[in-house]
Tab-separated table of C-alpha atoms in Angstrom:
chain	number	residue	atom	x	y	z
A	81	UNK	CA	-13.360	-1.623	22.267
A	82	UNK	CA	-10.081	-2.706	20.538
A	83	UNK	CA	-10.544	-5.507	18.261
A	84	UNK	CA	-8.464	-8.691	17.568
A	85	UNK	CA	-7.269	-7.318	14.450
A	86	UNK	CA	-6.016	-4.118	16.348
A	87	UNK	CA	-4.640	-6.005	19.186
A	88	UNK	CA	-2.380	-8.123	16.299
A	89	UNK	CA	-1.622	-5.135	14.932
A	90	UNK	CA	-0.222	-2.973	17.533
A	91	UNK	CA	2.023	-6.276	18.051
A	92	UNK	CA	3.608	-6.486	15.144
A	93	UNK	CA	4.292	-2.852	14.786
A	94	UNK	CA	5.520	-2.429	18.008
A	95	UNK	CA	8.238	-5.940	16.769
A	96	UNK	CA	8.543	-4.542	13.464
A	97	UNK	CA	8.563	-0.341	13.530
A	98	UNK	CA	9.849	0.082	10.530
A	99	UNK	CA	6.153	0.077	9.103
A	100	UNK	CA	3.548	2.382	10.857
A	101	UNK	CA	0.858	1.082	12.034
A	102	UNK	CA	-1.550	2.241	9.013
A	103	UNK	CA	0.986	0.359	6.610
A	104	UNK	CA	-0.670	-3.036	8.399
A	105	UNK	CA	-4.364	-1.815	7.710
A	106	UNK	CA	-3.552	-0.832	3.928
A	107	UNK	CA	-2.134	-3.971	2.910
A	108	UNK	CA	-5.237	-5.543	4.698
A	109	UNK	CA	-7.641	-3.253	2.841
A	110	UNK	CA	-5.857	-3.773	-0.536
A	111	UNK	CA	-5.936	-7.441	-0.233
A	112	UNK	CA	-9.425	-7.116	0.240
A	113	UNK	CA	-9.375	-5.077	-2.159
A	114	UNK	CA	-7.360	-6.844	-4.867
A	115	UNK	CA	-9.934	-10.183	-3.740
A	116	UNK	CA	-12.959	-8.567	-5.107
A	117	UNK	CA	-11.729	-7.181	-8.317
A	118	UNK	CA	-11.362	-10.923	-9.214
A	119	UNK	CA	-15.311	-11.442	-9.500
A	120	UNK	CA	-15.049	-14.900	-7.337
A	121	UNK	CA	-13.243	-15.366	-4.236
A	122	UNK	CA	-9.860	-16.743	-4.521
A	123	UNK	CA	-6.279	-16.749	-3.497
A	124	UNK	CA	-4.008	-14.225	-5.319
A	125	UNK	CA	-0.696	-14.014	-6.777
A	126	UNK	CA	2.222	-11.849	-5.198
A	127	UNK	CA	2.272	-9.992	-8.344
A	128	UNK	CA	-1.884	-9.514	-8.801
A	129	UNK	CA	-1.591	-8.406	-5.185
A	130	UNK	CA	1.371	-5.907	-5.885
A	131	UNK	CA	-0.857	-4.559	-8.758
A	132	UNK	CA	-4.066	-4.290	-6.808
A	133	UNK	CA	-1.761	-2.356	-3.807
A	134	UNK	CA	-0.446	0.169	-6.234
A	135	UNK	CA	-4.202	0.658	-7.825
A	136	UNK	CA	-5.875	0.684	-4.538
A	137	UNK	CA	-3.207	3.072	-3.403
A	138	UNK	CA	-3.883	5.426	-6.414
A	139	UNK	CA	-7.862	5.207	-6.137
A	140	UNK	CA	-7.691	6.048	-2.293
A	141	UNK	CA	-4.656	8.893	-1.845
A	142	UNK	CA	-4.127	9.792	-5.640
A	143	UNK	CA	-1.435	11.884	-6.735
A	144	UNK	CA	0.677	11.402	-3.254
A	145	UNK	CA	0.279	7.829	-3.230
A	146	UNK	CA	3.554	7.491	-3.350
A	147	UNK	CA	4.525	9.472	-0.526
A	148	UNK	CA	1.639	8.301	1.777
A	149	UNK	CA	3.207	4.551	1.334
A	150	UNK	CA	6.052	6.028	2.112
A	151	UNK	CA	5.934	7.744	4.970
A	152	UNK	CA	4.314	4.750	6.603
A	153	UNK	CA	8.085	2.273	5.199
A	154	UNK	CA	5.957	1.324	2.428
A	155	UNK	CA	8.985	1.852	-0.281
A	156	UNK	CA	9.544	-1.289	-2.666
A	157	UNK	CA	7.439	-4.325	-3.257
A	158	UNK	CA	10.043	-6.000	-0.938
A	159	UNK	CA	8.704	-3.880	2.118
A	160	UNK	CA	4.928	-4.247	0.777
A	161	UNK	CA	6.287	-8.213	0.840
A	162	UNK	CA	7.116	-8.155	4.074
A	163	UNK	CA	3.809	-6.724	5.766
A	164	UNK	CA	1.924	-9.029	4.203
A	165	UNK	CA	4.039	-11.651	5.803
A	166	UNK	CA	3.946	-10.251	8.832
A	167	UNK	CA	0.192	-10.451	8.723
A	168	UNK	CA	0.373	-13.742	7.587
A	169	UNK	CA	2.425	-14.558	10.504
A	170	UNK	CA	-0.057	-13.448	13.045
A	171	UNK	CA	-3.255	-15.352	11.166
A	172	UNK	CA	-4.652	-11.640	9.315
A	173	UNK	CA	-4.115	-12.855	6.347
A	174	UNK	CA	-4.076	-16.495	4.350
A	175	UNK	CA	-1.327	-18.161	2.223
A	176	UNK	CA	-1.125	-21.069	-0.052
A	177	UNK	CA	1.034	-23.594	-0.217
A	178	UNK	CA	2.491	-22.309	-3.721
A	179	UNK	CA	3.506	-18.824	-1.460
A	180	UNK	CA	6.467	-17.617	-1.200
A	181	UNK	CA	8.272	-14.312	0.575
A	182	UNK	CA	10.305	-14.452	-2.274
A	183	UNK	CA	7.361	-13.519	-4.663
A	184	UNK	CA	7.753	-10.180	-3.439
A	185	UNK	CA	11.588	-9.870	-3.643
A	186	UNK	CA	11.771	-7.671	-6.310
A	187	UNK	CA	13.508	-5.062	-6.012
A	188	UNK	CA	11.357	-2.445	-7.205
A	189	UNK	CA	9.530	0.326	-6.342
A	190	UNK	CA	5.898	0.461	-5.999
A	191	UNK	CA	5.258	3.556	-7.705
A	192	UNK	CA	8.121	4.391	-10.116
A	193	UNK	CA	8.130	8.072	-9.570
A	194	UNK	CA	5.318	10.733	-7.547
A	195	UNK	CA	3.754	12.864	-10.132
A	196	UNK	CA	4.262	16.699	-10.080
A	197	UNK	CA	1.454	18.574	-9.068
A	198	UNK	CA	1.736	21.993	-10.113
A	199	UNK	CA	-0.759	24.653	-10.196
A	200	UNK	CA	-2.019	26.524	-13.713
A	201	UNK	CA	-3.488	30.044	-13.706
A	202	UNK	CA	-5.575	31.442	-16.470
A	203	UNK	CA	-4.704	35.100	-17.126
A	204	UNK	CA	-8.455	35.817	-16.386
A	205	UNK	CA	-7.772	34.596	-12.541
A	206	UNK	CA	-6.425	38.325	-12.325
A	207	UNK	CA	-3.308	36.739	-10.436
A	208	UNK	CA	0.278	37.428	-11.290
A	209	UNK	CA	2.287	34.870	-13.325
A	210	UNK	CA	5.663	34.004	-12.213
A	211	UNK	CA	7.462	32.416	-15.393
């Protein structure tokens, strides 16, 4: 059974494709998220929540992070910005009166650069090393 939060979502995504459909749920998830790593329940800034996306993001995808947000139009805090807005928009998520899309108008990138992962042999692995 599809919920009301799905139904919302599948809206907006099908107005807005330039975000996939999971970019709707993360945001959601990292608000929640960013909420409980307060200690109390209260309304947070644009930048605590840009934080708490870029933390959440590296606790639940690690190294590729980057390219997970991504993949889904997740690029600059701008685009992170403008889900949450769109959520706002359909009653997912809250705003206070001090809110702004502007907040998230930035022009940055959420992660500055995706780590390289590259993998280290011991000589005892008994594999050859390609310098």
């Amino acid at each position: 059974m599809e919920s009301e939060f799905d139904r919302k979502v599948a809206l907006l995504q099908a107005r807005e494709s330039r975000f996939a459909v999971d970019a709707y749920y993360f945001i959601s998830e990292a608000v929640t998220f960013t909420v409980s790593k307060c200690g109390t329940h209260r309304h947070v800034s644009a930048a605590e929540l840009l934080d708490g996306i870029r933390e959440f993001a590296a606790e639940k995808y690690g190294a590729v992070a980057s390219l997970v947000l991504a993949d889904w139009g997740l690029h600059t805090e701008d685009d992170a910005g403008s889900v949450v807005y769109l959520l706002i928009g359909v009653g997912l998520l809250g705003e206070s009166e001090d809110d702004s899309p502007e907040d998230f108008q930035t022009g940055r990138v959420l992660f500055e650069k995706t780590p390289v992962i590259r993998q280290v042999r011991r000589k005892s692995d008994k594999l050859p090393f390609i310098d």
